[in-house]
Amino acid sequence: MKKSKGMIIVITGPSGVGKTTLSNRLVKEYDDIDFSISVTTRNPRSNETDKAEYEFVDPEEFREYIADNKFAEWALVHGNFYGTKRSTLKKALENKKNVLLEVDVQGGMQIKGQFPEDAVMIFIAPPDHNELKRRLKGRNTDSEEVIERRLFNALKEMLYIDNYEYFIVNDDLEEAYRVLKLIIETEKYKTCRREYKF
Ligand code: ADP
Ligand code: 5GP
């Protein structure tokens, strides 16, 4: 039997669908799941602090990270750069923790390619386009222009659903969270993730 290995939980879905809401709940409830803090060139929102939600850097620093091969994946998303540091994944997996990545479809595909056994690919879908718009507006964090761009990009992102092992429609939050936990709990029982001696 193989040694127990942590999983890389990849959560993807259009902006405003509820990824952060679901992820925050999960990392709060599960001590064995670390949230991967991404690096981004996006400006911080009023409720965000550096190194909590993201590591906020300028484009020059981001370029240096790329040149130094610091990223396990990176992508240009809605006009800003976002990336996951290799060291974040390494640290979590070495400590036998599971790590949760909230990444776009480009990042998701890069992680799936590099870690086909460790990645658990979960797509969060909105009930419909109007509800997605309502959530983006209701969140009150982005300008009209930014919201329009994110809604347009949502149409392209939805085409990637088939590349994910699981998809959850985040209509009722409690139900979506219940299913998310069900997936994580089940994945933990995969033979490749168990440690067992007889
Ligand atoms: P994302 O991280 O995918 O961009 P957020 O988690 O920031 O999305 O959620 C966007 C907004 O939608 C937030 O205001 C959040 O409270 C709200 N929201 C999340 N899930 C639901 C749901 N199931 N029903 C209604 N509103 C939701
Ligand atoms: P936001 O600006 O709303 O925080 O995030 C916008 C988009 O960037 C979301 O779809 C989110 O999943 C994606 N994103 C956040 N961090 C990363 C990352 O490290 N890599 C990639 N590829 N996408 C990310």
mmCIF file of N, CA and C in Angstrom, residues 74-181:
data_model
loop_
_atom_site.group_PDB
_atom_site.id
_atom_site.type_symbol
_atom_site.label_atom_id
_atom_site.label_comp_id
_atom_site.label_asym_id
_atom_site.label_seq_id
_atom_site.Cartn_x
_atom_site.Cartn_y
_atom_site.Cartn_z
ATOM 1 N N TRP A 74 0.232 29.521 -13.422
ATOM 2 C CA TRP A 74 -0.147 30.936 -13.410
ATOM 3 C C TRP A 74 -0.966 31.234 -14.654
ATOM 4 N N ALA A 75 -1.756 32.301 -14.595
ATOM 5 C CA ALA A 75 -2.597 32.644 -15.744
ATOM 6 C C ALA A 75 -3.004 34.108 -15.680
ATOM 7 N N LEU A 76 -3.393 34.614 -16.849
ATOM 8 C CA LEU A 76 -3.971 35.951 -16.943
ATOM 9 C C LEU A 76 -5.479 35.779 -16.877
ATOM 10 N N VAL A 77 -6.094 36.316 -15.818
ATOM 11 C CA VAL A 77 -7.539 36.104 -15.608
ATOM 12 C C VAL A 77 -8.225 37.461 -15.440
ATOM 13 N N HIS A 78 -9.231 37.718 -16.215
ATOM 14 C CA HIS A 78 -9.979 38.991 -16.165
ATOM 15 C C HIS A 78 -9.035 40.204 -16.156
ATOM 16 N N GLY A 79 -7.925 40.117 -16.880
ATOM 17 C CA GLY A 79 -7.017 41.266 -17.002
ATOM 18 C C GLY A 79 -5.943 41.380 -15.938
ATOM 19 N N ASN A 80 -5.893 40.441 -15.002
ATOM 20 C CA ASN A 80 -4.831 40.439 -13.978
ATOM 21 C C ASN A 80 -4.140 39.077 -13.943
ATOM 22 N N PHE A 81 -2.902 39.087 -13.418
ATOM 23 C CA PHE A 81 -2.180 37.816 -13.296
ATOM 24 C C PHE A 81 -2.440 37.187 -11.930
ATOM 25 N N TYR A 82 -2.567 35.856 -11.951
ATOM 26 C CA TYR A 82 -2.762 35.092 -10.720
ATOM 27 C C TYR A 82 -1.873 33.856 -10.806
ATOM 28 N N GLY A 83 -1.296 33.425 -9.678
ATOM 29 C CA GLY A 83 -0.481 32.212 -9.719
ATOM 30 C C GLY A 83 -0.407 31.511 -8.378
ATOM 31 N N THR A 84 -0.123 30.206 -8.450
ATOM 32 C CA THR A 84 0.053 29.381 -7.248
ATOM 33 C C THR A 84 1.522 29.040 -7.115
ATOM 34 N N LYS A 85 2.101 29.348 -5.967
ATOM 35 C CA LYS A 85 3.524 29.061 -5.772
ATOM 36 C C LYS A 85 3.752 27.565 -5.566
ATOM 37 N N ARG A 86 4.817 27.062 -6.164
ATOM 38 C CA ARG A 86 5.195 25.654 -5.946
ATOM 39 C C ARG A 86 5.414 25.379 -4.468
ATOM 40 N N SER A 87 6.041 26.346 -3.781
ATOM 41 C CA SER A 87 6.393 26.142 -2.363
ATOM 42 C C SER A 87 5.143 25.944 -1.501
ATOM 43 N N THR A 88 4.030 26.578 -1.875
ATOM 44 C CA THR A 88 2.784 26.432 -1.113
ATOM 45 C C THR A 88 2.289 24.991 -1.186
ATOM 46 N N LEU A 89 2.326 24.438 -2.396
ATOM 47 C CA LEU A 89 1.868 23.050 -2.585
ATOM 48 C C LEU A 89 2.810 22.081 -1.879
ATOM 49 N N LYS A 90 4.103 22.317 -2.053
ATOM 50 C CA LYS A 90 5.117 21.421 -1.489
ATOM 51 C C LYS A 90 4.982 21.360 0.025
ATOM 52 N N LYS A 91 4.850 22.550 0.635
ATOM 53 C CA LYS A 91 4.772 22.628 2.096
ATOM 54 C C LYS A 91 3.569 21.839 2.613
ATOM 55 N N ALA A 92 2.426 22.059 1.990
ATOM 56 C CA ALA A 92 1.206 21.394 2.454
ATOM 57 C C ALA A 92 1.328 19.881 2.295
ATOM 58 N N LEU A 93 1.795 19.441 1.133
ATOM 59 C CA LEU A 93 1.848 17.997 0.871
ATOM 60 C C LEU A 93 2.896 17.307 1.747
ATOM 61 N N GLU A 94 4.019 18.008 1.996
ATOM 62 C CA GLU A 94 5.045 17.433 2.877
ATOM 63 C C GLU A 94 4.522 17.264 4.306
ATOM 64 N N ASN A 95 3.671 18.195 4.721
ATOM 65 C CA ASN A 95 3.094 18.110 6.063
ATOM 66 C C ASN A 95 1.863 17.198 6.108
ATOM 67 N N LYS A 96 1.667 16.441 5.022
ATOM 68 C CA LYS A 96 0.525 15.522 4.902
ATOM 69 C C LYS A 96 -0.812 16.226 5.039
ATOM 70 N N LYS A 97 -0.816 17.475 4.630
ATOM 71 C CA LYS A 97 -2.071 18.224 4.640
ATOM 72 C C LYS A 97 -2.685 18.159 3.249
ATOM 73 N N ASN A 98 -3.983 18.413 3.201
ATOM 74 C CA ASN A 98 -4.625 18.614 1.912
ATOM 75 C C ASN A 98 -4.557 20.108 1.639
ATOM 76 N N VAL A 99 -4.503 20.463 0.361
ATOM 77 C CA VAL A 99 -4.408 21.878 0.036
ATOM 78 C C VAL A 99 -5.518 22.262 -0.940
ATOM 79 N N LEU A 100 -6.142 23.397 -0.668
ATOM 80 C CA LEU A 100 -7.271 23.827 -1.503
ATOM 81 C C LEU A 100 -6.854 25.001 -2.384
ATOM 82 N N LEU A 101 -7.013 24.821 -3.684
ATOM 83 C CA LEU A 101 -6.666 25.866 -4.645
ATOM 84 C C LEU A 101 -7.926 26.417 -5.288
ATOM 85 N N GLU A 102 -8.086 27.736 -5.216
ATOM 86 C CA GLU A 102 -9.191 28.381 -5.920
ATOM 87 C C GLU A 102 -8.573 29.001 -7.157
ATOM 88 N N VAL A 103 -8.703 28.334 -8.296
ATOM 89 C CA VAL A 103 -8.033 28.814 -9.511
ATOM 90 C C VAL A 103 -8.996 28.820 -10.688
ATOM 91 N N ASP A 104 -8.646 29.571 -11.724
ATOM 92 C CA ASP A 104 -9.497 29.608 -12.912
ATOM 93 C C ASP A 104 -9.272 28.348 -13.757
ATOM 94 N N VAL A 105 -9.981 28.253 -14.878
ATOM 95 C CA VAL A 105 -9.898 27.035 -15.701
ATOM 96 C C VAL A 105 -8.489 26.777 -16.252
ATOM 97 N N GLN A 106 -7.777 27.845 -16.592
ATOM 98 C CA GLN A 106 -6.410 27.668 -17.128
ATOM 99 C C GLN A 106 -5.501 27.070 -16.063
ATOM 100 N N GLY A 107 -5.623 27.620 -14.843
ATOM 101 C CA GLY A 107 -4.829 27.107 -13.725
ATOM 102 C C GLY A 107 -5.229 25.684 -13.382
ATOM 103 N N GLY A 108 -6.519 25.418 -13.412
ATOM 104 C CA GLY A 108 -7.021 24.078 -13.112
ATOM 105 C C GLY A 108 -6.438 23.042 -14.056
ATOM 106 N N MET A 109 -6.391 23.390 -15.348
ATOM 107 C CA MET A 109 -5.864 22.442 -16.336
ATOM 108 C C MET A 109 -4.363 22.211 -16.135
ATOM 109 N N GLN A 110 -3.643 23.249 -15.739
ATOM 110 C CA GLN A 110 -2.198 23.096 -15.494
ATOM 111 C C GLN A 110 -1.943 22.172 -14.298
ATOM 112 N N ILE A 111 -2.743 22.326 -13.240
ATOM 113 C CA ILE A 111 -2.573 21.497 -12.047
ATOM 114 C C ILE A 111 -2.942 20.045 -12.351
ATOM 115 N N LYS A 112 -4.046 19.868 -13.081
ATOM 116 C CA LYS A 112 -4.485 18.508 -13.439
ATOM 117 C C LYS A 112 -3.394 17.785 -14.255
ATOM 118 N N GLY A 113 -2.733 18.529 -15.149
ATOM 119 C CA GLY A 113 -1.674 17.949 -15.980
ATOM 120 C C GLY A 113 -0.460 17.529 -15.163
ATOM 121 N N GLN A 114 -0.138 18.320 -14.158
ATOM 122 C CA GLN A 114 1.074 18.049 -13.366
ATOM 123 C C GLN A 114 0.864 17.061 -12.230
ATOM 124 N N PHE A 115 -0.366 17.065 -11.678
ATOM 125 C CA PHE A 115 -0.645 16.212 -10.512
ATOM 126 C C PHE A 115 -1.916 15.380 -10.749
ATOM 127 N N PRO A 116 -1.899 14.529 -11.792
ATOM 128 C CA PRO A 116 -3.144 13.817 -12.141
ATOM 129 C C PRO A 116 -3.698 12.949 -11.010
ATOM 130 N N GLU A 117 -2.799 12.414 -10.144
ATOM 131 C CA GLU A 117 -3.278 11.532 -9.062
ATOM 132 C C GLU A 117 -3.724 12.311 -7.831
ATOM 133 N N ASP A 118 -3.056 13.415 -7.587
ATOM 134 C CA ASP A 118 -3.327 14.159 -6.344
ATOM 135 C C ASP A 118 -4.472 15.152 -6.477
ATOM 136 N N ALA A 119 -4.741 15.594 -7.714
ATOM 137 C CA ALA A 119 -5.742 16.643 -7.889
ATOM 138 C C ALA A 119 -7.164 16.092 -7.827
ATOM 139 N N VAL A 120 -8.000 16.776 -7.064
ATOM 140 C CA VAL A 120 -9.434 16.472 -7.035
ATOM 141 C C VAL A 120 -10.111 17.687 -7.668
ATOM 142 N N MET A 121 -10.663 17.479 -8.863
ATOM 143 C CA MET A 121 -11.112 18.608 -9.676
ATOM 144 C C MET A 121 -12.612 18.870 -9.486
ATOM 145 N N ILE A 122 -12.943 20.027 -8.921
ATOM 146 C CA ILE A 122 -14.344 20.351 -8.613
ATOM 147 C C ILE A 122 -14.737 21.673 -9.266
ATOM 148 N N PHE A 123 -15.795 21.634 -10.050
ATOM 149 C CA PHE A 123 -16.283 22.851 -10.718
ATOM 150 C C PHE A 123 -17.557 23.317 -10.020
ATOM 151 N N ILE A 124 -17.604 24.594 -9.669
ATOM 152 C CA ILE A 124 -18.805 25.159 -9.048
ATOM 153 C C ILE A 124 -19.546 25.978 -10.121
ATOM 154 N N ALA A 125 -20.796 25.617 -10.355
ATOM 155 C CA ALA A 125 -21.578 26.277 -11.412
ATOM 156 C C ALA A 125 -22.721 27.097 -10.794
ATOM 157 N N PRO A 126 -23.073 28.197 -11.445
ATOM 158 C CA PRO A 126 -24.194 29.002 -10.933
ATOM 159 C C PRO A 126 -25.536 28.413 -11.402
ATOM 160 N N PRO A 127 -26.637 28.701 -10.695
ATOM 161 C CA PRO A 127 -27.938 28.194 -11.148
ATOM 162 C C PRO A 127 -28.288 28.734 -12.533
ATOM 163 N N ASP A 128 -28.006 30.002 -12.786
ATOM 164 C CA ASP A 128 -28.200 30.599 -14.121
ATOM 165 C C ASP A 128 -27.436 31.919 -14.211
ATOM 166 N N HIS A 129 -27.438 32.496 -15.419
ATOM 167 C CA HIS A 129 -26.655 33.694 -15.695
ATOM 168 C C HIS A 129 -27.131 34.893 -14.863
ATOM 169 N N ASN A 130 -28.450 35.041 -14.729
ATOM 170 C CA ASN A 130 -28.991 36.189 -13.984
ATOM 171 C C ASN A 130 -28.605 36.156 -12.516
ATOM 172 N N GLU A 131 -28.607 34.949 -11.954
ATOM 173 C CA GLU A 131 -28.242 34.816 -10.541
ATOM 174 C C GLU A 131 -26.753 35.156 -10.355
ATOM 175 N N LEU A 132 -25.933 34.754 -11.335
ATOM 176 C CA LEU A 132 -24.497 35.071 -11.260
ATOM 177 C C LEU A 132 -24.309 36.592 -11.250
ATOM 178 N N LYS A 133 -25.063 37.268 -12.120
ATOM 179 C CA LYS A 133 -25.003 38.724 -12.207
ATOM 180 C C LYS A 133 -25.433 39.343 -10.874
ATOM 181 N N ARG A 134 -26.531 38.821 -10.318
ATOM 182 C CA ARG A 134 -27.025 39.325 -9.021
ATOM 183 C C ARG A 134 -25.955 39.192 -7.938
ATOM 184 N N ARG A 135 -25.277 38.049 -7.922
ATOM 185 C CA ARG A 135 -24.258 37.816 -6.873
ATOM 186 C C ARG A 135 -23.064 38.745 -7.046
ATOM 187 N N LEU A 136 -22.643 38.916 -8.322
ATOM 188 C CA LEU A 136 -21.487 39.793 -8.564
ATOM 189 C C LEU A 136 -21.814 41.227 -8.156
ATOM 190 N N LYS A 137 -23.015 41.670 -8.497
ATOM 191 C CA LYS A 137 -23.429 43.036 -8.124
ATOM 192 C C LYS A 137 -23.612 43.139 -6.620
ATOM 193 N N GLY A 138 -24.255 42.112 -6.033
ATOM 194 C CA GLY A 138 -24.564 42.118 -4.600
ATOM 195 C C GLY A 138 -23.310 42.101 -3.740
ATOM 196 N N ARG A 139 -22.221 41.528 -4.257
ATOM 197 C CA ARG A 139 -20.983 41.447 -3.486
ATOM 198 C C ARG A 139 -20.389 42.833 -3.257
ATOM 199 N N ASN A 140 -20.693 43.740 -4.229
ATOM 200 C CA ASN A 140 -20.296 45.138 -4.046
ATOM 201 C C ASN A 140 -18.791 45.353 -3.973
ATOM 202 N N THR A 141 -18.035 44.560 -4.720
ATOM 203 C CA THR A 141 -16.576 44.708 -4.651
ATOM 204 C C THR A 141 -15.986 45.167 -5.980
ATOM 205 N N ASP A 142 -16.773 45.087 -7.049
ATOM 206 C CA ASP A 142 -16.212 45.356 -8.372
ATOM 207 C C ASP A 142 -17.032 46.400 -9.133
ATOM 208 N N SER A 143 -16.342 47.113 -10.016
ATOM 209 C CA SER A 143 -17.013 48.133 -10.822
ATOM 210 C C SER A 143 -17.914 47.454 -11.860
ATOM 211 N N GLU A 144 -18.810 48.252 -12.442
ATOM 212 C CA GLU A 144 -19.720 47.768 -13.493
ATOM 213 C C GLU A 144 -18.926 47.125 -14.640
ATOM 214 N N GLU A 145 -17.822 47.782 -15.011
ATOM 215 C CA GLU A 145 -16.996 47.311 -16.136
ATOM 216 C C GLU A 145 -16.359 45.948 -15.808
ATOM 217 N N VAL A 146 -15.849 45.850 -14.588
ATOM 218 C CA VAL A 146 -15.219 44.589 -14.156
ATOM 219 C C VAL A 146 -16.267 43.476 -14.123
ATOM 220 N N ILE A 147 -17.453 43.790 -13.626
ATOM 221 C CA ILE A 147 -18.526 42.783 -13.549
ATOM 222 C C ILE A 147 -18.900 42.297 -14.957
ATOM 223 N N GLU A 148 -19.018 43.239 -15.897
ATOM 224 C CA GLU A 148 -19.371 42.865 -17.280
ATOM 225 C C GLU A 148 -18.328 41.930 -17.874
ATOM 226 N N ARG A 149 -17.045 42.229 -17.624
ATOM 227 C CA ARG A 149 -15.962 41.391 -18.161
ATOM 228 C C ARG A 149 -16.029 39.983 -17.552
ATOM 229 N N ARG A 150 -16.295 39.929 -16.250
ATOM 230 C CA ARG A 150 -16.351 38.632 -15.562
ATOM 231 C C ARG A 150 -17.546 37.814 -16.039
ATOM 232 N N LEU A 151 -18.667 38.502 -16.313
ATOM 233 C CA LEU A 151 -19.853 37.781 -16.807
ATOM 234 C C LEU A 151 -19.612 37.226 -18.214
ATOM 235 N N PHE A 152 -18.919 38.002 -19.022
ATOM 236 C CA PHE A 152 -18.593 37.561 -20.377
ATOM 237 C C PHE A 152 -17.655 36.348 -20.315
ATOM 238 N N ASN A 153 -16.642 36.444 -19.452
ATOM 239 C CA ASN A 153 -15.694 35.335 -19.318
ATOM 240 C C ASN A 153 -16.349 34.072 -18.765
ATOM 241 N N ALA A 154 -17.423 34.254 -17.987
ATOM 242 C CA ALA A 154 -18.129 33.099 -17.414
ATOM 243 C C ALA A 154 -18.608 32.150 -18.520
ATOM 244 N N LEU A 155 -19.028 32.724 -19.647
ATOM 245 C CA LEU A 155 -19.529 31.890 -20.750
ATOM 246 C C LEU A 155 -18.431 30.952 -21.249
ATOM 247 N N LYS A 156 -17.200 31.464 -21.322
ATOM 248 C CA LYS A 156 -16.067 30.639 -21.784
ATOM 249 C C LYS A 156 -15.674 29.609 -20.725
ATOM 250 N N GLU A 157 -15.698 30.048 -19.465
ATOM 251 C CA GLU A 157 -15.273 29.159 -18.373
ATOM 252 C C GLU A 157 -16.200 27.948 -18.249
ATOM 253 N N MET A 158 -17.493 28.176 -18.494
ATOM 254 C CA MET A 158 -18.473 27.087 -18.350
ATOM 255 C C MET A 158 -18.196 25.943 -19.334
ATOM 256 N N LEU A 159 -17.479 26.247 -20.436
ATOM 257 C CA LEU A 159 -17.180 25.215 -21.431
ATOM 258 C C LEU A 159 -16.204 24.165 -20.905
ATOM 259 N N TYR A 160 -15.576 24.452 -19.777
ATOM 260 C CA TYR A 160 -14.557 23.542 -19.229
ATOM 261 C C TYR A 160 -15.113 22.502 -18.259
ATOM 262 N N ILE A 161 -16.425 22.565 -18.007
ATOM 263 C CA ILE A 161 -17.000 21.674 -16.986
ATOM 264 C C ILE A 161 -16.588 20.209 -17.196
ATOM 265 N N ASP A 162 -16.587 19.766 -18.449
ATOM 266 C CA ASP A 162 -16.298 18.349 -18.731
ATOM 267 C C ASP A 162 -14.863 17.946 -18.354
ATOM 268 N N ASN A 163 -14.003 18.929 -18.135
ATOM 269 C CA ASN A 163 -12.630 18.604 -17.731
ATOM 270 C C ASN A 163 -12.502 18.378 -16.226
ATOM 271 N N TYR A 164 -13.613 18.551 -15.527
ATOM 272 C CA TYR A 164 -13.601 18.402 -14.064
ATOM 273 C C TYR A 164 -14.301 17.104 -13.676
ATOM 274 N N GLU A 165 -13.830 16.509 -12.575
ATOM 275 C CA GLU A 165 -14.428 15.230 -12.146
ATOM 276 C C GLU A 165 -15.800 15.425 -11.539
ATOM 277 N N TYR A 166 -15.972 16.548 -10.859
ATOM 278 C CA TYR A 166 -17.221 16.824 -10.152
ATOM 279 C C TYR A 166 -17.716 18.210 -10.515
ATOM 280 N N PHE A 167 -19.042 18.360 -10.573
ATOM 281 C CA PHE A 167 -19.520 19.731 -10.584
ATOM 282 C C PHE A 167 -20.718 19.872 -9.662
ATOM 283 N N ILE A 168 -20.752 21.020 -9.009
ATOM 284 C CA ILE A 168 -21.802 21.299 -8.029
ATOM 285 C C ILE A 168 -22.502 22.576 -8.478
ATOM 286 N N VAL A 169 -23.823 22.546 -8.518
ATOM 287 C CA VAL A 169 -24.552 23.784 -8.795
ATOM 288 C C VAL A 169 -24.791 24.477 -7.456
ATOM 289 N N ASN A 170 -24.206 25.654 -7.303
ATOM 290 C CA ASN A 170 -24.371 26.384 -6.038
ATOM 291 C C ASN A 170 -25.644 27.226 -6.107
ATOM 292 N N ASP A 171 -26.766 26.521 -5.880
ATOM 293 C CA ASP A 171 -28.062 27.215 -5.824
ATOM 294 C C ASP A 171 -28.330 27.494 -4.344
ATOM 295 N N ASP A 172 -28.755 26.445 -3.629
ATOM 296 C CA ASP A 172 -28.887 26.580 -2.180
ATOM 297 C C ASP A 172 -27.506 26.342 -1.557
ATOM 298 N N LEU A 173 -27.018 27.313 -0.801
ATOM 299 C CA LEU A 173 -25.656 27.235 -0.258
ATOM 300 C C LEU A 173 -25.439 26.016 0.642
ATOM 301 N N GLU A 174 -26.409 25.733 1.499
ATOM 302 C CA GLU A 174 -26.265 24.603 2.425
ATOM 303 C C GLU A 174 -26.137 23.290 1.665
ATOM 304 N N GLU A 175 -26.947 23.145 0.625
ATOM 305 C CA GLU A 175 -26.917 21.919 -0.170
ATOM 306 C C GLU A 175 -25.578 21.810 -0.923
ATOM 307 N N ALA A 176 -25.121 22.932 -1.483
ATOM 308 C CA ALA A 176 -23.844 22.924 -2.216
ATOM 309 C C ALA A 176 -22.712 22.545 -1.263
ATOM 310 N N TYR A 177 -22.741 23.088 -0.067
ATOM 311 C CA TYR A 177 -21.688 22.796 0.909
ATOM 312 C C TYR A 177 -21.747 21.334 1.351
ATOM 313 N N ARG A 178 -22.959 20.818 1.511
ATOM 314 C CA ARG A 178 -23.127 19.401 1.899
ATOM 315 C C ARG A 178 -22.476 18.497 0.841
ATOM 316 N N VAL A 179 -22.735 18.792 -0.429
ATOM 317 C CA VAL A 179 -22.189 17.961 -1.514
ATOM 318 C C VAL A 179 -20.663 18.108 -1.581
ATOM 319 N N LEU A 180 -20.182 19.323 -1.385
ATOM 320 C CA LEU A 180 -18.732 19.547 -1.410
ATOM 321 C C LEU A 180 -18.047 18.701 -0.334
ATOM 322 N N LYS A 181 -18.621 18.693 0.853
ATOM 323 C CA LYS A 181 -18.035 17.896 1.941
ATOM 324 C C LYS A 181 -18.089 16.397 1.635
#
